Coordinates of C-alpha atoms in Angstrom, one line a residue:
M288 CA 5.5 36.0 -30.8
A289 CA 8.5 37.3 -29.5
H290 CA 6.7 38.2 -26.1
S291 CA 4.7 34.7 -25.7
E292 CA 8.2 32.7 -26.0
P293 CA 9.7 33.2 -22.4
S294 CA 6.3 32.7 -20.3
V295 CA 6.0 29.5 -22.8
R296 CA 9.2 28.3 -21.5
H297 CA 9.2 29.2 -18.1
R298 CA 6.0 27.4 -17.7
T299 CA 5.4 24.3 -15.3
V300 CA 4.2 21.3 -17.4
F301 CA 0.9 19.8 -15.3
L302 CA 0.0 16.2 -16.3
G303 CA 3.7 15.8 -18.1
R304 CA 5.8 13.2 -17.7
M305 CA 7.2 12.2 -14.8
P306 CA 10.9 11.4 -13.7
L307 CA 11.6 7.6 -13.9
P308 CA 11.6 6.5 -9.8
E309 CA 8.7 8.1 -9.3
R310 CA 7.1 7.0 -12.2
N311 CA 7.6 3.5 -10.5
F312 CA 7.2 4.6 -6.8
V313 CA 3.7 5.5 -7.7
A314 CA 3.0 2.2 -9.9
D315 CA 3.9 0.0 -7.4
A316 CA 1.7 1.9 -5.1
L317 CA -1.2 2.3 -7.3
R318 CA -0.7 -1.7 -8.0
T319 CA -1.7 -2.1 -4.2
E320 CA -4.0 0.0 -3.6
T321 CA -5.8 -1.0 -7.1
V322 CA -5.8 -4.7 -5.0
G323 CA -7.0 -3.2 -2.3
G324 CA -9.9 -1.3 -4.1
V325 CA -11.6 -4.4 -5.5
L326 CA -11.4 -6.3 -1.8
L327 CA -12.6 -3.0 -0.3
L328 CA -15.9 -2.8 -3.1
I329 CA -16.4 -7.2 -2.7
A330 CA -16.1 -5.5 1.0
A331 CA -18.9 -3.0 -0.1
V332 CA -21.2 -5.8 -1.6
V333 CA -21.0 -8.2 0.8
A334 CA -21.7 -5.7 3.8
L335 CA -24.9 -4.5 1.9
V336 CA -26.0 -8.0 0.9
L337 CA -25.8 -8.6 4.7
A338 CA -27.5 -5.6 5.6
N339 CA -30.4 -6.3 2.9
T340 CA -30.9 -10.3 3.5
P341 CA -32.6 -12.1 6.7
A342 CA -28.7 -12.2 7.6
R343 CA -29.3 -8.5 8.9
H344 CA -29.2 -9.9 12.3
G345 CA -26.3 -11.8 12.5
Y346 CA -24.6 -9.3 11.1
A347 CA -25.4 -6.4 13.5
A348 CA -24.8 -8.5 16.4
V349 CA -21.4 -9.2 15.1
R350 CA -21.2 -5.7 14.5
D351 CA -22.8 -4.6 17.8
F352 CA -20.3 -6.7 19.7
A353 CA -18.1 -4.7 22.4
F354 CA -15.0 -5.8 23.7
G355 CA -11.8 -4.2 25.5
P356 CA -11.3 -2.7 28.6
G357 CA -13.8 -0.2 29.7
A358 CA -12.0 1.2 32.6
V359 CA -9.3 2.8 29.7
H360 CA -12.3 4.0 27.4
L361 CA -11.6 1.3 25.3
R362 CA -14.4 -1.1 25.3
L363 CA -15.6 -0.8 21.6
S364 CA -18.0 -2.6 19.5
V365 CA -16.7 -4.4 16.8
A366 CA -17.6 -1.9 13.9
H367 CA -15.8 1.1 16.5
W368 CA -13.0 -1.3 16.7
C369 CA -12.3 -1.0 12.9
T370 CA -13.5 2.4 12.2
D371 CA -11.0 4.0 15.3
G372 CA -8.7 1.1 15.3
L373 CA -7.7 -0.6 11.7
L374 CA -8.3 2.9 10.2
T375 CA -5.8 4.0 12.2
V376 CA -2.9 2.1 9.5
F377 CA -4.6 3.6 6.6
F378 CA -4.3 6.8 8.1
F379 CA -0.6 5.9 9.2
V380 CA -0.2 5.2 5.6
A381 CA -1.5 8.2 4.5
G382 CA 0.7 10.1 6.7
I383 CA 3.9 8.6 5.2
E384 CA 2.7 9.4 1.7
L385 CA 2.2 12.7 2.8
K386 CA 5.7 13.1 4.0
R387 CA 6.7 11.9 0.8
E388 CA 5.3 14.0 -1.0
L389 CA 6.0 16.9 0.8
T390 CA 9.7 15.8 0.4
T391 CA 10.5 14.0 -2.6
G392 CA 7.1 14.1 -4.5
E393 CA 5.0 16.6 -6.8
L394 CA 4.7 19.0 -3.5
R395 CA 8.1 19.5 -3.0
S396 CA 8.0 22.2 -5.4
P397 CA 6.1 25.2 -4.9
A398 CA 5.6 25.4 -8.6
A399 CA 4.9 22.0 -8.8
A400 CA 2.7 21.4 -5.9
V401 CA 0.0 24.7 -6.8
L402 CA -2.4 22.8 -8.8
P403 CA -2.8 19.6 -7.5
V404 CA -3.1 21.3 -4.4
A405 CA -5.7 23.8 -5.9
A406 CA -7.7 20.9 -7.0
A407 CA -7.9 19.3 -4.0
V408 CA -8.8 22.5 -2.1
C409 CA -11.4 23.4 -4.7
G410 CA -12.1 19.7 -5.2
M411 CA -13.5 19.8 -1.1
L412 CA -15.1 23.8 -0.7
C413 CA -17.4 23.1 -4.0
P414 CA -18.9 20.0 -1.8
A415 CA -19.0 21.4 1.0
L416 CA -20.7 24.4 0.0
T417 CA -22.9 22.3 -2.4
Y418 CA -24.0 20.8 1.2
L419 CA -24.4 23.9 3.2
A420 CA -26.2 25.4 0.4
V421 CA -29.1 22.7 -0.1
G422 CA -29.2 21.9 3.9
G423 CA -29.3 25.7 4.8
T424 CA -32.2 26.7 1.9
H425 CA -33.8 23.2 2.9
G426 CA -33.5 23.0 7.1
G427 CA -30.9 20.1 7.3
D428 CA -28.8 19.5 9.4
L429 CA -25.5 21.6 8.8
R430 CA -23.4 19.2 10.9
G431 CA -22.5 17.1 7.7
W432 CA -21.2 19.3 5.7
A433 CA -18.0 17.5 5.5
V434 CA -19.1 14.5 4.5
P435 CA -19.0 14.9 0.6
T436 CA -15.2 16.3 1.1
A437 CA -13.4 13.6 0.7
T438 CA -12.0 11.1 -2.5
D439 CA -11.0 7.5 -1.7
I440 CA -8.3 6.4 -3.8
A441 CA -8.5 3.0 -3.5
F442 CA -12.0 3.0 -4.3
A443 CA -11.5 5.0 -7.6
L444 CA -8.7 2.8 -8.4
A445 CA -10.9 -0.3 -8.3
V446 CA -13.9 1.3 -10.4
L447 CA -10.4 1.5 -13.0
A448 CA -9.7 -2.3 -12.0
V449 CA -13.4 -3.6 -12.9
L450 CA -13.4 -1.6 -16.0
G451 CA -9.9 -2.0 -17.4
T452 CA -8.8 0.9 -18.2
A453 CA -5.2 1.6 -18.4
L454 CA -4.8 5.4 -17.0
P455 CA -1.4 7.0 -18.2
A456 CA 1.0 7.7 -15.5
A457 CA 0.6 11.3 -14.9
L458 CA -3.0 10.7 -14.5
R459 CA -2.1 7.7 -12.1
A460 CA -0.2 10.3 -10.3
F461 CA -2.7 13.2 -10.2
L462 CA -5.0 11.2 -9.0
L463 CA -2.8 10.1 -6.0
T464 CA -1.4 13.8 -5.3
L465 CA -5.2 14.6 -5.2
A466 CA -6.0 11.7 -2.5
V467 CA -2.9 12.3 -0.7
V468 CA -3.8 16.4 -0.1
D469 CA -7.4 15.3 0.1
D470 CA -6.7 13.2 3.1
L471 CA -4.7 16.1 4.5
F472 CA -7.7 18.5 5.0
A473 CA -10.2 15.1 5.6
I474 CA -7.5 14.8 8.6
V475 CA -7.4 18.3 10.1
I476 CA -11.6 18.7 9.5
I477 CA -11.8 15.6 12.0
A478 CA -9.3 16.8 14.5
V479 CA -11.0 20.4 14.9
A480 CA -14.7 20.0 13.4
Y481 CA -15.8 17.2 15.1
T482 CA -13.3 16.5 18.2
A483 CA -16.5 17.3 20.6
T484 CA -14.4 17.2 24.5
I485 CA -10.7 16.8 25.7
R486 CA -9.1 14.9 28.1
P487 CA -5.8 17.1 28.7
V488 CA -4.0 14.6 30.7
Y489 CA -5.0 11.3 28.3
L490 CA -4.0 13.9 25.4
G491 CA -0.3 15.4 26.9
L492 CA 0.6 12.0 27.6
A493 CA -0.2 11.5 23.7
V494 CA 2.1 14.0 22.5
A495 CA 4.8 13.0 24.9
G496 CA 4.3 9.3 23.2
L497 CA 4.9 11.0 19.9
V498 CA 8.2 13.0 21.1
L499 CA 9.5 9.7 22.2
F500 CA 8.5 7.8 19.1
R501 CA 10.2 10.4 16.9
L502 CA 13.6 10.6 19.6
L503 CA 14.3 6.6 18.9
L504 CA 13.8 7.4 15.3
R505 CA 16.7 10.5 15.1
K506 CA 19.1 8.0 17.6
G507 CA 17.9 5.4 15.1
V508 CA 16.7 3.3 17.7
R509 CA 15.3 -0.2 15.6
G510 CA 12.9 -3.5 16.1
W511 CA 9.3 -3.1 15.8
Y512 CA 9.4 -4.4 19.5
V513 CA 9.9 -1.1 20.0
Y514 CA 8.0 0.8 17.6
V515 CA 4.9 -1.4 18.0
P516 CA 3.8 -0.8 21.6
L517 CA 4.5 2.4 21.8
A518 CA 2.0 3.3 19.4
V519 CA -0.7 1.5 20.3
V520 CA 0.4 3.2 23.6
V521 CA 0.2 6.6 21.8
W522 CA -3.5 4.8 19.9
G523 CA -4.9 4.3 23.0
L524 CA -4.1 7.8 24.4
T525 CA -5.4 9.5 21.5
H526 CA -8.5 7.4 21.4
G527 CA -8.5 8.2 25.4
S528 CA -8.3 12.4 25.0
G529 CA -10.8 12.6 22.9
V530 CA -9.3 13.3 19.4
H531 CA -9.8 11.2 17.0
A532 CA -7.8 7.9 17.8
T533 CA -6.8 8.1 12.9
I534 CA -5.0 11.2 14.1
A535 CA -2.7 9.0 15.8
G536 CA -1.5 7.3 12.5
V537 CA -1.3 10.1 10.9
A538 CA 1.4 12.2 13.1
M539 CA 3.3 9.1 13.3
G540 CA 3.2 8.6 10.0
L541 CA 5.0 11.8 9.3
A542 CA 7.4 12.0 12.4
L543 CA 9.1 8.7 10.1
P544 CA 12.2 9.5 8.0
T545 CA 11.3 9.9 4.1
G546 CA 13.8 7.0 3.6
R547 CA 13.1 4.6 6.4
G548 CA 9.3 5.1 6.0
E549 CA 8.9 4.1 2.0
R550 CA 10.7 0.8 3.6
V551 CA 7.8 0.8 6.5
E552 CA 5.0 2.0 4.0
H553 CA 5.9 -1.2 2.0
L554 CA 5.2 -3.3 4.5
V555 CA 2.1 -2.3 6.3
R556 CA 0.6 -1.1 2.6
P557 CA -0.6 -4.3 2.3
V558 CA -1.7 -4.4 5.6
S559 CA -3.7 -1.1 5.2
A560 CA -5.2 -2.1 1.6
G561 CA -6.0 -5.4 1.8
L562 CA -7.0 -6.2 5.5
A563 CA -7.7 -2.7 7.4
V564 CA -9.6 -0.8 4.7
P565 CA -12.4 -3.8 3.6
L566 CA -13.0 -4.8 7.1
F567 CA -13.9 -1.4 8.0
A568 CA -16.1 -1.1 4.9
L569 CA -17.5 -4.6 5.6
F570 CA -19.2 -3.2 9.0
A571 CA -19.4 0.4 7.7
A572 CA -21.1 -0.2 4.6
G573 CA -24.1 -2.5 5.2
V574 CA -27.0 0.1 5.6
P575 CA -30.8 -1.0 4.7
V576 CA -31.5 -0.3 1.5
S577 CA -35.5 -0.3 1.1
G578 CA -38.3 2.1 -0.8
A579 CA -38.4 4.4 1.7
A580 CA -34.3 4.2 2.3
L581 CA -33.7 5.4 -1.3
H582 CA -37.0 8.0 -1.0
A583 CA -34.8 9.5 2.1
V584 CA -31.6 9.5 0.2
F585 CA -33.5 11.9 -2.5
T586 CA -35.6 14.0 0.0
A587 CA -34.0 14.3 2.7
P588 CA -31.7 17.6 2.9
E589 CA -28.6 16.1 4.5
T590 CA -29.0 13.0 2.3
V591 CA -29.3 15.0 -1.0
G592 CA -26.2 17.4 -0.1
V593 CA -24.4 14.4 -0.5
V594 CA -25.2 13.2 -3.3
L595 CA -24.9 16.5 -4.8
G596 CA -21.6 17.5 -2.9
L597 CA -19.9 14.3 -4.4
F598 CA -20.9 13.9 -7.6
A599 CA -21.5 18.0 -9.4
G600 CA -19.4 19.8 -6.3
K601 CA -16.8 17.1 -7.0
I602 CA -16.3 17.6 -10.5
L603 CA -16.8 21.3 -10.6
G604 CA -14.5 21.7 -7.6
V605 CA -11.4 19.6 -9.2
F606 CA -12.1 20.8 -12.8
G607 CA -12.9 23.8 -12.5
G608 CA -9.7 24.4 -9.8
S609 CA -7.5 22.6 -12.5
W610 CA -8.5 24.7 -15.1
L611 CA -8.5 28.5 -13.0
T612 CA -5.0 27.7 -12.0
A613 CA -3.5 26.0 -15.4
R614 CA -5.4 30.0 -16.9
F615 CA -4.1 32.3 -14.7
T616 CA -0.4 30.4 -13.1
R617 CA 2.2 29.4 -15.4
A618 CA 1.0 25.8 -15.2
A619 CA 0.2 24.3 -18.7
L620 CA -1.9 20.7 -19.5
G621 CA 0.7 18.3 -20.3
P622 CA 1.3 18.1 -24.7
E623 CA 0.1 14.4 -24.7
L624 CA -3.0 15.2 -22.9
A625 CA -6.2 17.0 -22.7
W626 CA -8.6 18.8 -20.4
A627 CA -11.3 15.7 -20.9
D628 CA -8.5 13.9 -19.1
V629 CA -8.9 15.6 -15.9
F630 CA -12.5 15.6 -16.2
A631 CA -12.4 12.5 -15.9
V632 CA -10.1 12.3 -12.5
A633 CA -12.3 14.6 -11.6
C634 CA -15.0 12.4 -12.0
L635 CA -13.3 9.7 -10.0
G636 CA -12.4 11.7 -7.1
G637 CA -16.2 12.1 -6.2
I638 CA -15.9 8.6 -5.1
G639 CA -15.9 9.3 -1.4
F640 CA -16.3 6.1 0.0
T641 CA -13.8 5.3 3.3
V642 CA -13.4 8.4 4.8
S643 CA -17.0 10.2 4.1
L644 CA -18.8 6.9 5.5
L645 CA -16.2 7.7 8.7
I646 CA -17.2 11.0 8.7
G647 CA -20.6 10.6 8.3
E648 CA -20.8 8.2 11.4
L649 CA -18.8 11.4 13.1
A650 CA -21.5 14.0 11.7
F651 CA -24.6 12.2 13.4
P652 CA -23.2 10.3 16.5
V653 CA -26.6 10.4 18.5
D654 CA -29.2 9.5 15.3
P655 CA -27.9 6.2 13.9
V656 CA -31.2 6.7 11.1
L657 CA -29.6 9.8 9.9
A658 CA -26.2 8.3 9.8
D659 CA -27.7 4.9 8.2
E660 CA -29.2 7.4 5.2
V661 CA -26.0 9.6 5.0
K662 CA -23.7 6.6 4.2
A663 CA -26.5 5.7 1.7
A664 CA -25.9 8.9 0.2
V665 CA -22.4 8.7 0.1
L666 CA -22.6 4.5 -2.1
V667 CA -25.2 6.8 -4.1
G668 CA -22.9 10.0 -4.7
S669 CA -20.2 7.8 -5.2
L670 CA -21.9 5.3 -7.5
A671 CA -23.0 8.4 -10.0
S672 CA -19.3 10.0 -9.7
A673 CA -18.2 6.4 -10.6
I674 CA -20.3 5.9 -14.1
A675 CA -19.6 9.9 -15.0
A676 CA -16.0 8.6 -15.1
C677 CA -16.5 4.6 -16.7
V678 CA -18.3 7.0 -19.8
V679 CA -15.1 9.3 -20.1
L680 CA -13.1 7.1 -19.7
K681 CA -13.9 4.7 -22.1
L682 CA -14.2 7.6 -24.4
R683 CA -10.8 8.4 -24.7
N684 CA -9.6 4.3 -23.8
T685 CA -7.9 4.0 -27.5
R686 CA -6.1 7.4 -26.6
Y687 CA -5.0 5.7 -23.1
R688 CA -3.9 2.5 -24.6
R689 CA -1.4 4.0 -27.1
L690 CA -0.2 6.6 -24.1
V691 CA 0.7 3.3 -22.2
E692 CA 1.9 1.4 -24.7
E693 CA 4.6 4.6 -25.3
E694 CA 5.5 4.5 -21.6
E695 CA 5.7 0.8 -21.2
R696 CA 7.9 0.3 -24.5
D697 CA 11.5 -1.1 -24.0
E698 CA 12.9 -1.9 -27.3
D699 CA 16.4 -2.7 -26.4
R700 CA 15.7 -4.3 -22.8
D701 CA 17.4 -2.4 -20.6
G702 CA 14.6 -2.3 -18.1
V703 CA 14.4 1.2 -18.9
P704 CA 11.3 2.7 -20.7
D705 CA 12.6 4.1 -24.3
V706 CA 11.0 7.8 -23.4
Y707 CA 13.4 8.0 -20.7
A708 CA 16.1 6.6 -22.2
Q709 CA 16.2 9.0 -25.6
G710 CA 18.1 11.5 -24.1
D711 CA 21.1 9.2 -23.9
P712 CA 23.8 8.9 -26.2
A713 CA 24.4 5.2 -25.0
Y714 CA 20.8 4.4 -25.6
H715 CA 20.8 5.6 -29.0
L716 CA 24.1 3.4 -29.6
R717 CA 22.0 0.6 -28.4
M718 CA 18.8 1.1 -30.9
A719 CA 21.4 1.6 -34.1
A720 CA 22.7 -1.7 -33.5
I721 CA 19.3 -3.4 -33.1
H722 CA 18.7 -1.6 -36.1
E723 CA 21.1 -3.2 -37.8
A724 CA 20.8 -6.1 -36.4
R725 CA 17.4 -6.1 -37.7
A726 CA 18.1 -4.9 -41.5
A727 CA 20.6 -7.7 -41.7
E728 CA 18.1 -10.1 -40.8
H729 CA 15.8 -9.0 -43.1
R730 CA 18.4 -9.1 -46.1
R731 CA 19.4 -12.3 -44.9
L732 CA 15.9 -13.4 -45.4
A733 CA 15.5 -11.9 -48.7
E734 CA 18.3 -13.7 -50.1
V735 CA 17.3 -17.7 -48.4
T736 CA 13.8 -16.5 -50.6
R737 CA 15.8 -15.0 -53.4
R738 CA 18.1 -18.4 -53.4
G739 CA 14.7 -20.9 -52.8
T740 CA 13.1 -19.1 -55.4
R741 CA 15.5 -20.2 -58.3
P742 CA 15.3 -23.7 -60.3
Q743 CA 18.6 -23.9 -60.3
D744 CA 21.9 -22.2 -58.4
G745 CA 24.8 -21.3 -60.0
P746 CA 28.5 -22.5 -59.1
A747 CA 28.6 -19.2 -56.7

């Protein structure tokens, strides 16, 4: 026992109580993502309805309608404007989130970051290896290996919102950190694996625009009328370079200083979660769902690889990576939670909607039939992961409610939850006064009741 105490004392608590400012920031961010996730879910359902009813011809006509200046490679269909344009806003917010996590969040400390990073990395490797194993042994197209590697935080929170399940702050923060790291690697994959042709002149001009963007920020220049036009130019040059245009959004998000980035994120996140991502889903998730299409989902090696990658690969990767890291490093699970809770988050990680649909389009640009089948597989794999998460979350829901109630309790009504104020001497004085006031009130009521039950009161 004497030898075990130092190691316990110096262990990094995983999924423990978060600092109050970070908890409040995460709560605000996830609140917006939850609303956006519900809109995303609605948009996906509408897209499926439009693509599988007589309205499908009108839906296809709108989706494929092209407009924009062709001279600068920007004559794009509505669907491509949503994919290359609106999703840039989503990745811009992802870049700000990543910058914040690296400077003030979970990823600023290597000791605290090792577990969520390991969980995210394993949660991407296992789905990719699952896809390659299925595709490689059955003659499938291996270009889709990255499709099941993504996690969609908004869609995962939409599932939670529909269920009405409250996750404790630590689990929500872990899910958010997991998604941020996941987005980082997805960005790298998109930039490296799915960039076929590079136009050096456009790329050089885009980099110059980013340098100017950063210099203006360092000089303290303010005004949206300066940065928005410059951002549009950088985006257009990036698109023309052959690199996927969403990379420009990430780069500009990372360029923002942390404090200013949080203010910008507060303004832009509702646009991303409430408009950009749902519109992308409206035109990306509209795939035919017929007997033949569902048969292909469960028989074609590419689609089976996607379904198994999202469902089994993600769960195995996130949970296994977390457990192995906790087993062989100083990371320790928070005392109020169990490994079943990590398993629930691992299931939610298998909901890979937005970025998986994007990578599916990039992986099979010349085979629209296969691209649609892969999209259908993304929907099936995400649905299976959501159902598994629902089962585990419902089994743990009573425990979650108690934890959330404890996190939110504020008996002295000072605006700070009691669990964060218990180390403050002033808190104990306030609570002692509250308890004394309650005891005095109870004594007064008891005296009134006693006097009221006597037939006559004495002169006293």
